[in-house]
Amino acid sequence: MLVSTPLHGWTLYGPRLPETGIPARVPGCVHTDLLAAGVIPDPLLDRNELEVAWVGRSDWRYRTQLPAGQGHERTDLVFDGLDTVAAISVDGRPLGHSRNMHRSYRYDVTGLSGVLEVDFTSAYAEADRLRAELGARPNSYPEPFNFVRKMACAFGWDWGPTLPTAGIWRAARLEHWSVARLAEVRPEVTLRADGNGHVAVHLIVERTGRKPVTATVSIAGLATHVALEPGQDTATVEIIVPDADVWWPRGYGGQPRYQCRVVLSSNGSALDEWTRRVGFRRVELDTSADEHGTGFTFVVNGRRVFARGVNWIPDDIFPSRITPARYRERLGQAAAAGVDLVRVWGGGIYEDEAFYDVCDELGLMVWQDFLFACAAYPEDEPVRAEVEAEARENVVRLMPHPSLVLWNGNNENLWGYVDWGWQRELAGAEWGEGYYLDLLPRIVAETDPTRPYWAGSPWSGSWQQHPNDPDHGTTHSWDVWNRRDYTGYLDDVPRFVAEFGWQAPAAYATLRRAITDEPLWPDSPGMLLHQKADDGLGKLARGLTPHFPPPADFDTWHYLTQVNQVRAVATGVEHWRSHWPRCTGTILWQLNDCWPVVSWSAIDGDGREKPLYHELKRLYADRLLTFQRRDGRLVLAAVNQSRQAWIGSIELRVVHVDGSMRGHTIPLEATPDSVSLVELPTGIEDPSRELLVADCDGLRATYFAAAFRYPKPDFRIDVDEESVTVTANTVLRDLLLQADRLSPDARTDRGLVTLLPGESVVFRVSAEVDPATVPGAIRCIESHER
């Protein structure tokens, strides 16, 4: 039987280190080893990112002892991930080279033992060499990430630090085996129209000789055997599972999975084994034309889905630090917020198996980008061969996961070619189009025909339309935030919004842990380094201007920018969801952060939920009430994405700031997967003193006219050990309890809340509450709102 032995006892050598080196952790990276040894300060704190810039431009050596193989015909040295440009040798004898972070490497070391060395060259040096050899290519950022197959955002992004590292970032081991091993297992898992599951397992074996072997494939209590005679290295085994239990996205049904097992044997003795959990479901992408343009709708098991999504970036700038527990926590937060789709963005990594396992379990659909983002990429060798090897390996690795619903060619590169001046700069040079429209769709069609492929995001489906045409395919909405107020979301109805978002700072406790500036201010030195967006502070200020006067202090700035983020995202999502089925999905930029930063995230770099996170629970719930405009008039949209009809009564009230109100009861009936537009029997007579409130089945929609003048807030606070109750004596808009200001470890179950006079809200807190700290942790909109 194949025996796997992890390699331990690594030492790191390089500049500014003693001749004896320092202990190295594998999996790991240079930065984390240097940090553990006290050689560098924490690069994520204050301005330390600049202090450690030398690390990414240096060469490094990892060394350990390679033991001799025992009792097997063959011993392989296997690296699941080398980051990135490395030469591997044993006692000075070269074994091979790596130039791709996103694939694995295997070397025959049978009979070898001695000193194993992995010498890493700076990724900058490799990128600069290839750029000089192949010619420059346009890039949205100053760093040359498009010339090396490495996590692009390691070189910095508009939300991330510039910390390109090196190291053995995934497992390193010896594999000892005899006769044969399973070199590749590729399961095509589908759900047939008759309700039966179909599994076609394609096998490739590697041999040491010509002995016959047998592969046994089992699933759901069924087993099939296939004999591979000498010289036969491939086989396909098919199994039908009658009346298979169906895997569904969360909210639509359960997530049953079956264990699929492949055992390779010879003369009755097991040689190798492969086991994964798979799920039966059918995924289609409906891109048919209609009166509005060209659609983009996920259809899962025959049901059309409005995707409630978030974009995912690497959860740590040093991905080797991301544990299965951390994946589970972050994805669990997403599911708890109503998310049903996670897009793995193309400037990051193909995530660890643990990520996709949790998505399978939670019913989170995965949109997987191939790893190209915001740049023109050379199609010349040696880059092209690396791209193909990387794509084929990762398609095979990830295709067992039922959560995976889409392969996407790239992020913004087709758009960039048209709108960002690339054509002039390229002067006819290849830039990646051949990957997105030829190589990658061929690989998916050949390797994983059970899933759809889309060439890019955004992409209209054809060069006949602009790549970011909102009437066709997928759209990125960045004119809003970069140049326009969030009310600009109301100007069109995209078919599918794959990126949109609005910035806000991390939680106060997160900023205070990471930045020691005194006084802390939006443009203090540490804060500026933790704001990576081009003119990010200016855009935050201009975003506040139409709605609020300039903040007088940091705490007010922090609160109002959080409020603005919530309002911006709510404006977009409510508008787009109310236009189902014309609009069929929104993917918020972004769920998470990789360090403490001012960004578009709903969860900050320390894992703390921003107010936006709690707002997602409302925006992404199965049922949503929202005031919307249709043909110039105000209506109430009841969005029903649940599987049951929504039948109830709407309590509509016009509320005056003095607490008086006039109301109406309106019947509601919304069929499953529909939007019901309800005409309003009354409206606001005094926009400066009245607001509209609609309540139904515990859901609420509010409408404030731009001219509304808020009274001076008046409320009572009651505190017990683990909750804070606020009772309103006046209208309170966007009331917020900032739990981390009570205690850095405290969390609360709510974000922004609007209360009418006489109403109360209970904030449950995950730590004991000191009453003295509560007043300083509560904010709401003051009378000075514009």
PDB file of N, CA and C in Angstrom, residues 26-97:
ATOM      1  N   VAL A  26       6.831  24.015   7.667  1.00  0.00           N
ATOM      2  CA  VAL A  26       6.275  23.575   6.387  1.00  0.00           C
ATOM      3  C   VAL A  26       5.006  22.797   6.674  1.00  0.00           C
ATOM      4  N   PRO A  27       3.840  23.175   6.099  1.00  0.00           N
ATOM      5  CA  PRO A  27       3.637  24.313   5.204  1.00  0.00           C
ATOM      6  C   PRO A  27       3.858  25.646   5.920  1.00  0.00           C
ATOM      7  N   GLY A  28       4.331  26.615   5.159  1.00  0.00           N
ATOM      8  CA  GLY A  28       4.585  27.933   5.719  1.00  0.00           C
ATOM      9  C   GLY A  28       5.166  28.840   4.666  1.00  0.00           C
ATOM     10  N   CYS A  29       5.783  29.926   5.113  1.00  0.00           N
ATOM     11  CA  CYS A  29       6.417  30.847   4.177  1.00  0.00           C
ATOM     12  C   CYS A  29       7.510  31.613   4.903  1.00  0.00           C
ATOM     13  N   VAL A  30       8.313  32.319   4.128  1.00  0.00           N
ATOM     14  CA  VAL A  30       9.463  33.022   4.675  1.00  0.00           C
ATOM     15  C   VAL A  30       9.037  34.061   5.711  1.00  0.00           C
ATOM     16  N   HIS A  31       8.006  34.846   5.375  1.00  0.00           N
ATOM     17  CA  HIS A  31       7.604  35.914   6.296  1.00  0.00           C
ATOM     18  C   HIS A  31       7.193  35.370   7.664  1.00  0.00           C
ATOM     19  N   THR A  32       6.429  34.304   7.687  1.00  0.00           N
ATOM     20  CA  THR A  32       5.973  33.781   8.976  1.00  0.00           C
ATOM     21  C   THR A  32       7.121  33.163   9.759  1.00  0.00           C
ATOM     22  N   ASP A  33       8.084  32.566   9.072  1.00  0.00           N
ATOM     23  CA  ASP A  33       9.263  32.047   9.770  1.00  0.00           C
ATOM     24  C   ASP A  33      10.102  33.175  10.344  1.00  0.00           C
ATOM     25  N   LEU A  34      10.305  34.230   9.567  1.00  0.00           N
ATOM     26  CA  LEU A  34      11.073  35.377  10.064  1.00  0.00           C
ATOM     27  C   LEU A  34      10.368  36.037  11.236  1.00  0.00           C
ATOM     28  N   LEU A  35       9.049  36.116  11.149  1.00  0.00           N
ATOM     29  CA  LEU A  35       8.277  36.710  12.240  1.00  0.00           C
ATOM     30  C   LEU A  35       8.400  35.866  13.504  1.00  0.00           C
ATOM     31  N   ALA A  36       8.297  34.534  13.372  1.00  0.00           N
ATOM     32  CA  ALA A  36       8.390  33.646  14.531  1.00  0.00           C
ATOM     33  C   ALA A  36       9.758  33.726  15.186  1.00  0.00           C
ATOM     34  N   ALA A  37      10.789  33.976  14.383  1.00  0.00           N
ATOM     35  CA  ALA A  37      12.147  34.052  14.916  1.00  0.00           C
ATOM     36  C   ALA A  37      12.510  35.447  15.419  1.00  0.00           C
ATOM     37  N   GLY A  38      11.588  36.387  15.299  1.00  0.00           N
ATOM     38  CA  GLY A  38      11.860  37.740  15.766  1.00  0.00           C
ATOM     39  C   GLY A  38      12.748  38.546  14.850  1.00  0.00           C
ATOM     40  N   VAL A  39      12.911  38.114  13.615  1.00  0.00           N
ATOM     41  CA  VAL A  39      13.787  38.821  12.674  1.00  0.00           C
ATOM     42  C   VAL A  39      13.089  40.040  12.086  1.00  0.00           C
ATOM     43  N   ILE A  40      11.789  39.957  11.899  1.00  0.00           N
ATOM     44  CA  ILE A  40      11.031  41.080  11.343  1.00  0.00           C
ATOM     45  C   ILE A  40       9.862  41.400  12.271  1.00  0.00           C
ATOM     46  N   PRO A  41       9.377  42.649  12.242  1.00  0.00           N
ATOM     47  CA  PRO A  41       8.147  42.976  12.973  1.00  0.00           C
ATOM     48  C   PRO A  41       6.943  42.441  12.212  1.00  0.00           C
ATOM     49  N   ASP A  42       5.802  42.415  12.859  1.00  0.00           N
ATOM     50  CA  ASP A  42       4.587  41.956  12.197  1.00  0.00           C
ATOM     51  C   ASP A  42       4.286  42.886  11.032  1.00  0.00           C
ATOM     52  N   PRO A  43       4.323  42.367   9.792  1.00  0.00           N
ATOM     53  CA  PRO A  43       4.164  43.253   8.633  1.00  0.00           C
ATOM     54  C   PRO A  43       2.760  43.810   8.466  1.00  0.00           C
ATOM     55  N   LEU A  44       1.787  43.298   9.219  1.00  0.00           N
ATOM     56  CA  LEU A  44       0.414  43.771   9.089  1.00  0.00           C
ATOM     57  C   LEU A  44       0.084  44.901  10.046  1.00  0.00           C
ATOM     58  N   LEU A  45       1.025  45.283  10.900  1.00  0.00           N
ATOM     59  CA  LEU A  45       0.791  46.328  11.884  1.00  0.00           C
ATOM     60  C   LEU A  45       1.459  47.635  11.465  1.00  0.00           C
ATOM     61  N   ASP A  46       0.822  48.740  11.825  1.00  0.00           N
ATOM     62  CA  ASP A  46       1.365  50.082  11.597  1.00  0.00           C
ATOM     63  C   ASP A  46       1.922  50.207  10.178  1.00  0.00           C
ATOM     64  N   ARG A  47       3.166  50.675  10.045  1.00  0.00           N
ATOM     65  CA  ARG A  47       3.787  50.837   8.721  1.00  0.00           C
ATOM     66  C   ARG A  47       4.867  49.782   8.478  1.00  0.00           C
ATOM     67  N   ASN A  48       4.739  48.661   9.183  1.00  0.00           N
ATOM     68  CA  ASN A  48       5.769  47.620   9.077  1.00  0.00           C
ATOM     69  C   ASN A  48       5.835  46.986   7.691  1.00  0.00           C
ATOM     70  N   GLU A  49       4.762  47.058   6.952  1.00  0.00           N
ATOM     71  CA  GLU A  49       4.794  46.547   5.568  1.00  0.00           C
ATOM     72  C   GLU A  49       5.982  47.120   4.807  1.00  0.00           C
ATOM     73  N   LEU A  50       6.260  48.401   5.007  1.00  0.00           N
ATOM     74  CA  LEU A  50       7.372  49.045   4.311  1.00  0.00           C
ATOM     75  C   LEU A  50       8.716  48.573   4.855  1.00  0.00           C
ATOM     76  N   GLU A  51       8.760  48.252   6.147  1.00  0.00           N
ATOM     77  CA  GLU A  51      10.011  47.837   6.776  1.00  0.00           C
ATOM     78  C   GLU A  51      10.478  46.467   6.301  1.00  0.00           C
ATOM     79  N   VAL A  52       9.565  45.645   5.808  1.00  0.00           N
ATOM     80  CA  VAL A  52       9.932  44.274   5.424  1.00  0.00           C
ATOM     81  C   VAL A  52       9.915  44.086   3.912  1.00  0.00           C
ATOM     82  N   ALA A  53       9.904  45.169   3.147  1.00  0.00           N
ATOM     83  CA  ALA A  53       9.850  45.049   1.685  1.00  0.00           C
ATOM     84  C   ALA A  53      11.035  44.259   1.137  1.00  0.00           C
ATOM     85  N   TRP A  54      12.161  44.286   1.833  1.00  0.00           N
ATOM     86  CA  TRP A  54      13.360  43.570   1.372  1.00  0.00           C
ATOM     87  C   TRP A  54      13.148  42.062   1.295  1.00  0.00           C
ATOM     88  N   VAL A  55      12.217  41.530   2.086  1.00  0.00           N
ATOM     89  CA  VAL A  55      12.038  40.078   2.148  1.00  0.00           C
ATOM     90  C   VAL A  55      11.608  39.525   0.787  1.00  0.00           C
ATOM     91  N   GLY A  56      10.657  40.196   0.147  1.00  0.00           N
ATOM     92  CA  GLY A  56      10.156  39.708  -1.126  1.00  0.00           C
ATOM     93  C   GLY A  56      11.135  39.829  -2.263  1.00  0.00           C
ATOM     94  N   ARG A  57      12.187  40.618  -2.076  1.00  0.00           N
ATOM     95  CA  ARG A  57      13.187  40.799  -3.137  1.00  0.00           C
ATOM     96  C   ARG A  57      14.451  39.991  -2.869  1.00  0.00           C
ATOM     97  N   SER A  58      14.395  39.106  -1.892  1.00  0.00           N
ATOM     98  CA  SER A  58      15.559  38.301  -1.524  1.00  0.00           C
ATOM     99  C   SER A  58      15.361  36.851  -1.952  1.00  0.00           C
ATOM    100  N   ASP A  59      16.485  36.124  -2.032  1.00  0.00           N
ATOM    101  CA  ASP A  59      16.465  34.688  -2.311  1.00  0.00           C
ATOM    102  C   ASP A  59      16.583  33.930  -0.993  1.00  0.00           C
ATOM    103  N   TRP A  60      15.993  32.712  -0.961  1.00  0.00           N
ATOM    104  CA  TRP A  60      15.905  31.957   0.286  1.00  0.00           C
ATOM    105  C   TRP A  60      16.148  30.471   0.021  1.00  0.00           C
ATOM    106  N   ARG A  61      16.657  29.793   1.040  1.00  0.00           N
ATOM    107  CA  ARG A  61      16.919  28.353   0.936  1.00  0.00           C
ATOM    108  C   ARG A  61      16.247  27.620   2.100  1.00  0.00           C
ATOM    109  N   TYR A  62      15.509  26.560   1.752  1.00  0.00           N
ATOM    110  CA  TYR A  62      14.955  25.625   2.743  1.00  0.00           C
ATOM    111  C   TYR A  62      15.779  24.340   2.676  1.00  0.00           C
ATOM    112  N   ARG A  63      16.093  23.784   3.840  1.00  0.00           N
ATOM    113  CA  ARG A  63      16.938  22.586   3.872  1.00  0.00           C
ATOM    114  C   ARG A  63      16.408  21.608   4.923  1.00  0.00           C
ATOM    115  N   THR A  64      16.419  20.339   4.578  1.00  0.00           N
ATOM    116  CA  THR A  64      16.126  19.271   5.534  1.00  0.00           C
ATOM    117  C   THR A  64      16.846  18.013   5.078  1.00  0.00           C
ATOM    118  N   GLN A  65      16.695  16.955   5.854  1.00  0.00           N
ATOM    119  CA  GLN A  65      17.315  15.684   5.516  1.00  0.00           C
ATOM    120  C   GLN A  65      16.297  14.821   4.778  1.00  0.00           C
ATOM    121  N   LEU A  66      16.697  14.265   3.631  1.00  0.00           N
ATOM    122  CA  LEU A  66      15.851  13.352   2.870  1.00  0.00           C
ATOM    123  C   LEU A  66      16.200  11.931   3.279  1.00  0.00           C
ATOM    124  N   PRO A  67      15.274  11.244   3.967  1.00  0.00           N
ATOM    125  CA  PRO A  67      15.579   9.868   4.382  1.00  0.00           C
ATOM    126  C   PRO A  67      15.475   8.899   3.206  1.00  0.00           C
ATOM    127  N   ALA A  68      16.109   7.762   3.348  1.00  0.00           N
ATOM    128  CA  ALA A  68      16.049   6.740   2.304  1.00  0.00           C
ATOM    129  C   ALA A  68      14.695   6.045   2.329  1.00  0.00           C
ATOM    130  N   GLY A  69      14.230   5.629   1.154  1.00  0.00           N
ATOM    131  CA  GLY A  69      13.000   4.866   1.065  1.00  0.00           C
ATOM    132  C   GLY A  69      13.173   3.470   1.649  1.00  0.00           C
ATOM    133  N   GLN A  70      12.067   2.887   2.121  1.00  0.00           N
ATOM    134  CA  GLN A  70      12.154   1.586   2.783  1.00  0.00           C
ATOM    135  C   GLN A  70      11.088   0.640   2.245  1.00  0.00           C
ATOM    136  N   GLY A  71      11.545  -0.484   1.646  1.00  0.00           N
ATOM    137  CA  GLY A  71      10.649  -1.590   1.345  1.00  0.00           C
ATOM    138  C   GLY A  71       9.681  -1.373   0.201  1.00  0.00           C
ATOM    139  N   HIS A  72       9.883  -0.374  -0.644  1.00  0.00           N
ATOM    140  CA  HIS A  72       9.019  -0.157  -1.794  1.00  0.00           C
ATOM    141  C   HIS A  72       9.848  -0.007  -3.062  1.00  0.00           C
ATOM    142  N   GLU A  73       9.215  -0.252  -4.192  1.00  0.00           N
ATOM    143  CA  GLU A  73       9.921  -0.152  -5.461  1.00  0.00           C
ATOM    144  C   GLU A  73      10.195   1.292  -5.864  1.00  0.00           C
ATOM    145  N   ARG A  74       9.366   2.186  -5.391  1.00  0.00           N
ATOM    146  CA  ARG A  74       9.490   3.573  -5.849  1.00  0.00           C
ATOM    147  C   ARG A  74       9.262   4.531  -4.676  1.00  0.00           C
ATOM    148  N   THR A  75      10.034   5.621  -4.650  1.00  0.00           N
ATOM    149  CA  THR A  75       9.833   6.710  -3.697  1.00  0.00           C
ATOM    150  C   THR A  75       9.771   8.018  -4.476  1.00  0.00           C
ATOM    151  N   ASP A  76       8.688   8.776  -4.244  1.00  0.00           N
ATOM    152  CA  ASP A  76       8.515  10.082  -4.883  1.00  0.00           C
ATOM    153  C   ASP A  76       8.579  11.185  -3.836  1.00  0.00           C
ATOM    154  N   LEU A  77       9.245  12.271  -4.196  1.00  0.00           N
ATOM    155  CA  LEU A  77       9.207  13.503  -3.412  1.00  0.00           C
ATOM    156  C   LEU A  77       8.078  14.362  -3.983  1.00  0.00           C
ATOM    157  N   VAL A  78       7.105  14.715  -3.142  1.00  0.00           N
ATOM    158  CA  VAL A  78       5.907  15.420  -3.605  1.00  0.00           C
ATOM    159  C   VAL A  78       5.779  16.746  -2.865  1.00  0.00           C
ATOM    160  N   PHE A  79       5.629  17.815  -3.638  1.00  0.00           N
ATOM    161  CA  PHE A  79       5.314  19.130  -3.098  1.00  0.00           C
ATOM    162  C   PHE A  79       3.927  19.515  -3.592  1.00  0.00           C
ATOM    163  N   ASP A  80       2.987  19.722  -2.690  1.00  0.00           N
ATOM    164  CA  ASP A  80       1.651  20.171  -3.095  1.00  0.00           C
ATOM    165  C   ASP A  80       1.630  21.642  -3.464  1.00  0.00           C
ATOM    166  N   GLY A  81       2.642  22.395  -3.049  1.00  0.00           N
ATOM    167  CA  GLY A  81       2.695  23.798  -3.415  1.00  0.00           C
ATOM    168  C   GLY A  81       4.036  24.417  -3.089  1.00  0.00           C
ATOM    169  N   LEU A  82       4.695  24.989  -4.091  1.00  0.00           N
ATOM    170  CA  LEU A  82       5.947  25.718  -3.916  1.00  0.00           C
ATOM    171  C   LEU A  82       5.721  27.153  -4.383  1.00  0.00           C
ATOM    172  N   ASP A  83       6.033  28.105  -3.542  1.00  0.00           N
ATOM    173  CA  ASP A  83       5.755  29.514  -3.827  1.00  0.00           C
ATOM    174  C   ASP A  83       7.073  30.274  -3.950  1.00  0.00           C
ATOM    175  N   THR A  84       7.560  30.498  -5.174  1.00  0.00           N
ATOM    176  CA  THR A  84       7.006  30.093  -6.455  1.00  0.00           C
ATOM    177  C   THR A  84       8.134  29.555  -7.334  1.00  0.00           C
ATOM    178  N   VAL A  85       9.234  30.336  -7.455  1.00  0.00           N
ATOM    179  CA  VAL A  85      10.330  29.978  -8.365  1.00  0.00           C
ATOM    180  C   VAL A  85      11.421  29.292  -7.549  1.00  0.00           C
ATOM    181  N   ALA A  86      11.624  27.999  -7.803  1.00  0.00           N
ATOM    182  CA  ALA A  86      12.517  27.232  -6.929  1.00  0.00           C
ATOM    183  C   ALA A  86      13.306  26.192  -7.726  1.00  0.00           C
ATOM    184  N   ALA A  87      14.479  25.873  -7.192  1.00  0.00           N
ATOM    185  CA  ALA A  87      15.301  24.771  -7.692  1.00  0.00           C
ATOM    186  C   ALA A  87      15.428  23.742  -6.576  1.00  0.00           C
ATOM    187  N   ILE A  88      15.176  22.479  -6.910  1.00  0.00           N
ATOM    188  CA  ILE A  88      15.165  21.408  -5.912  1.00  0.00           C
ATOM    189  C   ILE A  88      16.350  20.494  -6.174  1.00  0.00           C
ATOM    190  N   SER A  89      17.093  20.159  -5.102  1.00  0.00           N
ATOM    191  CA  SER A  89      18.270  19.306  -5.257  1.00  0.00           C
ATOM    192  C   SER A  89      18.456  18.434  -4.025  1.00  0.00           C
ATOM    193  N   VAL A  90      19.186  17.322  -4.208  1.00  0.00           N
ATOM    194  CA  VAL A  90      19.579  16.434  -3.119  1.00  0.00           C
ATOM    195  C   VAL A  90      21.088  16.261  -3.182  1.00  0.00           C
ATOM    196  N   ASP A  91      21.756  16.649  -2.106  1.00  0.00           N
ATOM    197  CA  ASP A  91      23.219  16.621  -2.052  1.00  0.00           C
ATOM    198  C   ASP A  91      23.839  17.295  -3.282  1.00  0.00           C
ATOM    199  N   GLY A  92      23.215  18.408  -3.692  1.00  0.00           N
ATOM    200  CA  GLY A  92      23.719  19.160  -4.826  1.00  0.00           C
ATOM    201  C   GLY A  92      23.304  18.628  -6.181  1.00  0.00           C
ATOM    202  N   ARG A  93      22.625  17.481  -6.222  1.00  0.00           N
ATOM    203  CA  ARG A  93      22.174  16.916  -7.495  1.00  0.00           C
ATOM    204  C   ARG A  93      20.811  17.507  -7.854  1.00  0.00           C
ATOM    205  N   PRO A  94      20.685  18.206  -8.983  1.00  0.00           N
ATOM    206  CA  PRO A  94      19.405  18.830  -9.332  1.00  0.00           C
ATOM    207  C   PRO A  94      18.304  17.796  -9.568  1.00  0.00           C
ATOM    208  N   LEU A  95      17.123  18.054  -9.010  1.00  0.00           N
ATOM    209  CA  LEU A  95      15.943  17.227  -9.277  1.00  0.00           C
ATOM    210  C   LEU A  95      14.986  17.903 -10.241  1.00  0.00           C
ATOM    211  N   GLY A  96      14.865  19.224 -10.148  1.00  0.00           N
ATOM    212  CA  GLY A  96      13.923  19.927 -11.002  1.00  0.00           C
ATOM    213  C   GLY A  96      13.743  21.355 -10.558  1.00  0.00           C
ATOM    214  N   HIS A  97      12.872  22.046 -11.284  1.00  0.00           N
ATOM    215  CA  HIS A  97      12.577  23.443 -11.011  1.00  0.00           C
ATOM    216  C   HIS A  97      11.063  23.651 -10.949  1.00  0.00           C
TER     217      HIS A  97
END
